[in-house]
Amino acid sequence: MLRYVYSHCLRIPISSLVKASAAAASAASSSSSSSPSSTTTTVNESTGQKVYSFTSRLQSLADKSKNDILMNRDPYCPPMDVESRIQALTEKLLNLKLSTNNNNESAGRHQWKEYRFQDNAEKYKMFTACINEFKHNIANSYLHEINTVGELIDYFSTPVETPDFLYKITKDSQDGSIDLPANLSIQVEPLRYNPNEDTFFKVNAYPGRSTIVSDLAASKKHPSYRVSRMKRLRIEYEDM
């Protein structure tokens, strides 16, 4: 029976994770009950179940990310100029300009936010541009819900925190938000040996053996290494 979870070299009891998840759920429910204006729900007439809107799910994302240790997402602090930067991207990629008819800028800005993406190609261009602009990924569960420019602005205006302090200070140090002490170095991602690089002083932990990364996501971070036939000590299945 699994009793512990190892995260960043820390042994965390399962009971602690369950308690943390329950506490996060109760905190989210209490916050949603205290501020009913931020949560919008509708009732499905056929099933009688509540259907949560896009804005309420964004609020839930912001609340749960603070306390739920199982929800390990990259921390994100939205900048002050999210709307203006997304507006510049829409003008560049979609040729969508802010309408100022009858000198009514507020009405033109409202119409600009209500623009609905025509197809998946437009969504792909805008989503990838915003991800690169703000260094913040879009969760898969929100891809089908972001259909207008206004919803895209709401998503990138929602802060995301993480209860994992080690992961948070690592992210902040990479972004330049904080400066770590000179004698402190944090390595979250593992270093994979490659004789073509200078890591590990070129001392091979697996002499004469190939190290093949078959996972698609991991292969982007860690390149594979195949030993030449003359240096192989034995033939592995990766060499076939």
mmCIF file of C-alpha atoms in Angstrom:
data_model
loop_
_atom_site.group_PDB
_atom_site.id
_atom_site.type_symbol
_atom_site.label_atom_id
_atom_site.label_comp_id
_atom_site.label_asym_id
_atom_site.label_seq_id
_atom_site.Cartn_x
_atom_site.Cartn_y
_atom_site.Cartn_z
ATOM 1 C CA MET A 1 0.000 0.000 0.000
ATOM 2 C CA LEU A 2 1.340 3.426 -0.997
ATOM 3 C CA ARG A 3 1.762 5.599 2.088
ATOM 4 C CA TYR A 4 4.210 8.260 0.963
ATOM 5 C CA VAL A 5 4.749 10.499 -2.062
ATOM 6 C CA TYR A 6 8.247 11.741 -2.900
ATOM 7 C CA SER A 7 8.282 15.281 -4.295
ATOM 8 C CA HIS A 8 11.518 17.263 -4.747
ATOM 9 C CA CYS A 9 13.332 14.774 -2.463
ATOM 10 C CA LEU A 10 10.755 15.307 0.328
ATOM 11 C CA ARG A 11 8.754 12.411 1.762
ATOM 12 C CA ILE A 12 5.147 13.543 2.097
ATOM 13 C CA PRO A 13 2.587 11.264 3.813
ATOM 14 C CA ILE A 14 -0.559 10.524 1.823
ATOM 15 C CA SER A 15 -2.673 11.551 4.817
ATOM 16 C CA SER A 16 -1.148 15.041 4.700
ATOM 17 C CA LEU A 17 -1.997 15.363 1.022
ATOM 18 C CA VAL A 18 -5.586 14.303 1.669
ATOM 19 C CA LYS A 19 -5.907 16.803 4.525
ATOM 20 C CA ALA A 20 -4.391 19.567 2.387
ATOM 21 C CA SER A 21 -6.760 18.773 -0.471
ATOM 22 C CA ALA A 22 -9.770 18.761 1.882
ATOM 23 C CA ALA A 23 -8.685 22.063 3.423
ATOM 24 C CA ALA A 24 -8.283 23.606 -0.025
ATOM 25 C CA ALA A 25 -11.736 22.412 -1.042
ATOM 26 C CA SER A 26 -13.338 23.874 2.091
ATOM 27 C CA ALA A 27 -11.443 27.148 1.622
ATOM 28 C CA ALA A 28 -12.574 27.377 -1.990
ATOM 29 C CA SER A 29 -16.194 26.690 -1.026
ATOM 30 C CA SER A 30 -16.126 29.279 1.772
ATOM 31 C CA SER A 31 -14.574 31.907 -0.501
ATOM 32 C CA SER A 32 -17.134 31.220 -3.210
ATOM 33 C CA SER A 33 -20.001 31.501 -0.709
ATOM 34 C CA SER A 34 -18.648 34.761 0.714
ATOM 35 C CA SER A 35 -18.378 36.358 -2.751
ATOM 36 C CA PRO A 36 -21.370 35.168 -4.807
ATOM 37 C CA SER A 37 -20.841 37.837 -7.448
ATOM 38 C CA SER A 38 -17.602 36.170 -8.632
ATOM 39 C CA THR A 39 -19.249 32.771 -9.168
ATOM 40 C CA THR A 40 -21.799 32.366 -11.931
ATOM 41 C CA THR A 41 -23.655 29.074 -12.252
ATOM 42 C CA THR A 42 -26.540 27.828 -14.348
ATOM 43 C CA VAL A 43 -28.735 24.775 -13.882
ATOM 44 C CA ASN A 44 -29.104 22.199 -16.635
ATOM 45 C CA GLU A 45 -32.852 21.699 -17.073
ATOM 46 C CA SER A 46 -32.568 18.103 -18.288
ATOM 47 C CA THR A 47 -30.219 16.808 -15.560
ATOM 48 C CA GLY A 48 -30.734 19.385 -12.804
ATOM 49 C CA GLN A 49 -26.971 19.717 -12.263
ATOM 50 C CA LYS A 50 -25.095 22.989 -11.811
ATOM 51 C CA VAL A 51 -22.930 24.132 -14.717
ATOM 52 C CA TYR A 52 -20.109 26.467 -13.729
ATOM 53 C CA SER A 53 -19.270 29.364 -16.013
ATOM 54 C CA PHE A 54 -15.868 30.297 -17.380
ATOM 55 C CA THR A 55 -15.359 33.138 -14.896
ATOM 56 C CA SER A 56 -16.198 30.950 -11.892
ATOM 57 C CA ARG A 57 -13.712 28.314 -13.065
ATOM 58 C CA LEU A 58 -11.020 30.986 -13.362
ATOM 59 C CA GLN A 59 -11.765 32.075 -9.795
ATOM 60 C CA SER A 60 -11.567 28.452 -8.675
ATOM 61 C CA LEU A 61 -8.205 28.129 -10.450
ATOM 62 C CA ALA A 62 -6.851 31.142 -8.576
ATOM 63 C CA ASP A 63 -8.175 29.905 -5.209
ATOM 64 C CA LYS A 64 -7.156 26.244 -5.439
ATOM 65 C CA SER A 65 -3.647 26.988 -6.676
ATOM 66 C CA LYS A 66 -2.831 28.672 -3.341
ATOM 67 C CA ASN A 67 -3.514 25.679 -1.089
ATOM 68 C CA ASP A 68 -3.799 22.476 -3.135
ATOM 69 C CA ILE A 69 -0.382 20.799 -3.122
ATOM 70 C CA LEU A 70 -1.587 18.252 -5.683
ATOM 71 C CA MET A 71 -2.253 21.072 -8.158
ATOM 72 C CA ASN A 72 1.381 21.772 -8.981
ATOM 73 C CA ARG A 73 1.219 24.460 -11.641
ATOM 74 C CA ASP A 74 3.729 27.081 -12.636
ATOM 75 C CA PRO A 75 3.216 30.250 -10.560
ATOM 76 C CA TYR A 76 2.096 33.226 -12.602
ATOM 77 C CA CYS A 77 1.778 36.887 -11.653
ATOM 78 C CA PRO A 78 -0.058 38.829 -14.385
ATOM 79 C CA PRO A 79 1.524 42.124 -15.458
ATOM 80 C CA MET A 80 -0.373 45.393 -15.339
ATOM 81 C CA ASP A 81 -0.541 45.793 -19.131
ATOM 82 C CA VAL A 82 -2.150 42.473 -20.091
ATOM 83 C CA GLU A 83 -4.960 44.111 -22.055
ATOM 84 C CA SER A 84 -2.733 46.462 -24.057
ATOM 85 C CA ARG A 85 -0.281 43.690 -24.953
ATOM 86 C CA ILE A 86 -3.056 41.367 -26.116
ATOM 87 C CA GLN A 87 -4.517 44.259 -28.105
ATOM 88 C CA ALA A 88 -1.172 44.686 -29.875
ATOM 89 C CA LEU A 89 -1.122 40.959 -30.682
ATOM 90 C CA THR A 90 -4.641 41.062 -32.139
ATOM 91 C CA GLU A 91 -3.694 43.987 -34.363
ATOM 92 C CA LYS A 92 -0.597 42.157 -35.547
ATOM 93 C CA LEU A 93 -2.004 38.655 -36.047
ATOM 94 C CA LEU A 94 -5.714 39.215 -36.724
ATOM 95 C CA ASN A 95 -5.669 42.754 -38.181
ATOM 96 C CA LEU A 96 -8.201 43.635 -35.493
ATOM 97 C CA LYS A 97 -8.134 47.328 -34.654
ATOM 98 C CA LEU A 98 -9.911 49.146 -31.859
ATOM 99 C CA SER A 99 -13.057 50.782 -33.194
ATOM 100 C CA THR A 100 -13.545 54.431 -32.195
ATOM 101 C CA ASN A 101 -16.737 55.308 -34.042
ATOM 102 C CA ASN A 102 -18.526 58.465 -32.888
ATOM 103 C CA ASN A 103 -15.595 59.201 -30.576
ATOM 104 C CA ASN A 104 -16.912 56.542 -28.183
ATOM 105 C CA GLU A 105 -13.765 54.710 -27.147
ATOM 106 C CA SER A 106 -15.436 52.673 -24.388
ATOM 107 C CA ALA A 107 -17.988 51.192 -26.807
ATOM 108 C CA GLY A 108 -15.249 50.402 -29.317
ATOM 109 C CA ARG A 109 -13.161 48.714 -26.636
ATOM 110 C CA HIS A 110 -16.188 46.625 -25.603
ATOM 111 C CA GLN A 111 -16.738 45.505 -29.207
ATOM 112 C CA TRP A 112 -13.055 44.639 -29.530
ATOM 113 C CA LYS A 113 -13.188 42.385 -26.477
ATOM 114 C CA GLU A 114 -16.296 40.643 -27.800
ATOM 115 C CA TYR A 115 -14.520 39.516 -30.973
ATOM 116 C CA ARG A 116 -14.977 35.756 -31.386
ATOM 117 C CA PHE A 117 -12.244 33.668 -33.001
ATOM 118 C CA GLN A 118 -13.398 32.482 -36.414
ATOM 119 C CA ASP A 119 -11.643 29.113 -36.463
ATOM 120 C CA ASN A 120 -9.032 27.018 -34.682
ATOM 121 C CA ALA A 121 -6.255 28.570 -36.769
ATOM 122 C CA GLU A 122 -6.922 31.998 -35.245
ATOM 123 C CA LYS A 123 -7.096 30.499 -31.760
ATOM 124 C CA TYR A 124 -3.792 28.702 -32.305
ATOM 125 C CA LYS A 125 -2.032 31.870 -33.467
ATOM 126 C CA MET A 126 -3.329 33.953 -30.581
ATOM 127 C CA PHE A 127 -2.825 31.291 -27.921
ATOM 128 C CA THR A 128 0.772 30.533 -28.890
ATOM 129 C CA ALA A 129 1.591 34.239 -29.178
ATOM 130 C CA CYS A 130 0.149 34.946 -25.715
ATOM 131 C CA ILE A 131 1.954 31.951 -24.188
ATOM 132 C CA ASN A 132 5.266 33.238 -25.543
ATOM 133 C CA GLU A 133 4.443 36.807 -24.545
ATOM 134 C CA PHE A 134 3.475 36.132 -20.919
ATOM 135 C CA LYS A 135 5.449 32.888 -20.349
ATOM 136 C CA HIS A 136 2.259 31.252 -19.048
ATOM 137 C CA ASN A 137 0.704 28.101 -20.494
ATOM 138 C CA ILE A 138 -3.011 27.594 -21.111
ATOM 139 C CA ALA A 139 -4.431 24.543 -19.363
ATOM 140 C CA ASN A 140 -6.003 21.945 -21.659
ATOM 141 C CA SER A 141 -9.327 22.175 -19.832
ATOM 142 C CA TYR A 142 -9.667 25.834 -20.878
ATOM 143 C CA LEU A 143 -8.801 25.534 -24.569
ATOM 144 C CA HIS A 144 -12.408 24.973 -25.653
ATOM 145 C CA GLU A 145 -13.776 27.701 -23.352
ATOM 146 C CA ILE A 146 -11.631 30.632 -24.503
ATOM 147 C CA ASN A 147 -13.480 31.760 -27.619
ATOM 148 C CA THR A 148 -13.281 35.564 -27.439
ATOM 149 C CA VAL A 149 -10.570 38.155 -26.892
ATOM 150 C CA GLY A 150 -12.175 39.160 -23.599
ATOM 151 C CA GLU A 151 -11.991 35.612 -22.255
ATOM 152 C CA LEU A 152 -8.348 35.440 -23.322
ATOM 153 C CA ILE A 153 -7.658 38.641 -21.369
ATOM 154 C CA ASP A 154 -9.462 37.230 -18.316
ATOM 155 C CA TYR A 155 -7.360 34.067 -18.397
ATOM 156 C CA PHE A 156 -4.018 35.867 -18.571
ATOM 157 C CA SER A 157 -5.183 38.335 -15.898
ATOM 158 C CA THR A 158 -5.783 35.517 -13.386
ATOM 159 C CA PRO A 159 -2.859 34.961 -10.972
ATOM 160 C CA VAL A 160 -1.736 31.415 -10.222
ATOM 161 C CA GLU A 161 0.177 30.564 -7.051
ATOM 162 C CA THR A 162 1.781 27.350 -5.867
ATOM 163 C CA PRO A 163 2.058 25.952 -2.321
ATOM 164 C CA ASP A 164 5.389 24.334 -3.229
ATOM 165 C CA PHE A 165 7.841 26.926 -1.886
ATOM 166 C CA LEU A 166 10.886 25.258 -3.440
ATOM 167 C CA TYR A 167 9.294 25.359 -6.877
ATOM 168 C CA LYS A 168 8.206 28.970 -6.340
ATOM 169 C CA ILE A 169 11.624 30.363 -5.405
ATOM 170 C CA THR A 170 13.174 28.419 -8.289
ATOM 171 C CA LYS A 171 10.732 30.014 -10.725
ATOM 172 C CA ASP A 172 11.246 33.481 -9.223
ATOM 173 C CA SER A 173 15.024 33.156 -9.413
ATOM 174 C CA GLN A 174 14.815 32.168 -13.083
ATOM 175 C CA ASP A 175 12.573 35.149 -13.841
ATOM 176 C CA GLY A 176 14.880 37.505 -11.962
ATOM 177 C CA SER A 177 12.262 38.408 -9.339
ATOM 178 C CA ILE A 178 14.559 37.383 -6.483
ATOM 179 C CA ASP A 179 18.304 36.900 -6.095
ATOM 180 C CA LEU A 180 19.446 33.683 -4.464
ATOM 181 C CA PRO A 181 22.505 33.688 -2.176
ATOM 182 C CA ALA A 182 25.800 32.981 -3.879
ATOM 183 C CA ASN A 183 26.248 29.705 -2.012
ATOM 184 C CA LEU A 184 22.760 28.373 -2.901
ATOM 185 C CA SER A 185 22.025 26.506 -6.122
ATOM 186 C CA ILE A 186 18.697 24.788 -6.893
ATOM 187 C CA GLN A 187 18.471 22.134 -9.605
ATOM 188 C CA VAL A 188 14.855 21.001 -10.007
ATOM 189 C CA GLU A 189 15.169 19.332 -13.396
ATOM 190 C CA PRO A 190 17.523 16.324 -13.532
ATOM 191 C CA LEU A 191 20.762 16.461 -15.504
ATOM 192 C CA ARG A 192 21.159 13.595 -17.943
ATOM 193 C CA TYR A 193 24.648 12.443 -18.878
ATOM 194 C CA ASN A 194 25.801 13.156 -22.409
ATOM 195 C CA PRO A 195 29.490 12.677 -23.321
ATOM 196 C CA ASN A 196 29.156 15.419 -25.932
ATOM 197 C CA GLU A 197 28.529 17.972 -23.164
ATOM 198 C CA ASP A 198 30.634 19.159 -20.238
ATOM 199 C CA THR A 199 28.340 17.915 -17.467
ATOM 200 C CA PHE A 200 29.701 15.485 -14.856
ATOM 201 C CA PHE A 201 33.250 16.240 -16.056
ATOM 202 C CA LYS A 202 32.600 13.770 -18.904
ATOM 203 C CA VAL A 203 32.647 10.842 -16.472
ATOM 204 C CA ASN A 204 30.254 8.230 -17.790
ATOM 205 C CA ALA A 205 27.989 6.522 -15.259
ATOM 206 C CA TYR A 206 26.978 3.946 -17.885
ATOM 207 C CA PRO A 207 30.134 3.116 -19.868
ATOM 208 C CA GLY A 208 29.520 1.301 -23.107
ATOM 209 C CA ARG A 209 25.750 1.637 -22.843
ATOM 210 C CA SER A 210 23.322 3.795 -24.811
ATOM 211 C CA THR A 211 20.818 6.052 -23.073
ATOM 212 C CA ILE A 212 17.728 6.413 -25.237
ATOM 213 C CA VAL A 213 14.905 8.754 -24.187
ATOM 214 C CA SER A 214 11.683 7.364 -25.635
ATOM 215 C CA ASP A 215 9.191 9.700 -23.955
ATOM 216 C CA LEU A 216 8.111 12.539 -26.263
ATOM 217 C CA ALA A 217 8.008 15.220 -23.560
ATOM 218 C CA ALA A 218 11.283 14.164 -21.934
ATOM 219 C CA SER A 219 13.087 13.871 -25.276
ATOM 220 C CA LYS A 220 12.708 17.631 -25.772
ATOM 221 C CA LYS A 221 14.666 18.272 -22.565
ATOM 222 C CA HIS A 222 17.129 15.383 -22.590
ATOM 223 C CA PRO A 223 18.640 14.252 -25.908
ATOM 224 C CA SER A 224 19.420 10.595 -26.414
ATOM 225 C CA TYR A 225 22.931 9.207 -26.686
ATOM 226 C CA ARG A 226 23.826 6.108 -28.670
ATOM 227 C CA VAL A 227 27.178 4.393 -28.154
ATOM 228 C CA SER A 228 29.137 3.465 -31.254
ATOM 229 C CA ARG A 229 29.488 -0.222 -32.103
ATOM 230 C CA MET A 230 33.199 -0.251 -31.264
ATOM 231 C CA LYS A 231 32.624 0.956 -27.677
ATOM 232 C CA ARG A 232 29.613 -1.151 -26.737
ATOM 233 C CA LEU A 233 30.123 -3.474 -23.787
ATOM 234 C CA ARG A 234 26.844 -5.239 -24.429
ATOM 235 C CA ILE A 235 23.913 -4.859 -26.793
ATOM 236 C CA GLU A 236 20.802 -3.356 -25.243
ATOM 237 C CA TYR A 237 17.324 -3.365 -26.724
ATOM 238 C CA GLU A 238 17.778 0.334 -27.570
ATOM 239 C CA ASP A 239 20.610 -0.603 -29.933
ATOM 240 C CA MET A 240 18.391 -2.840 -32.034
#
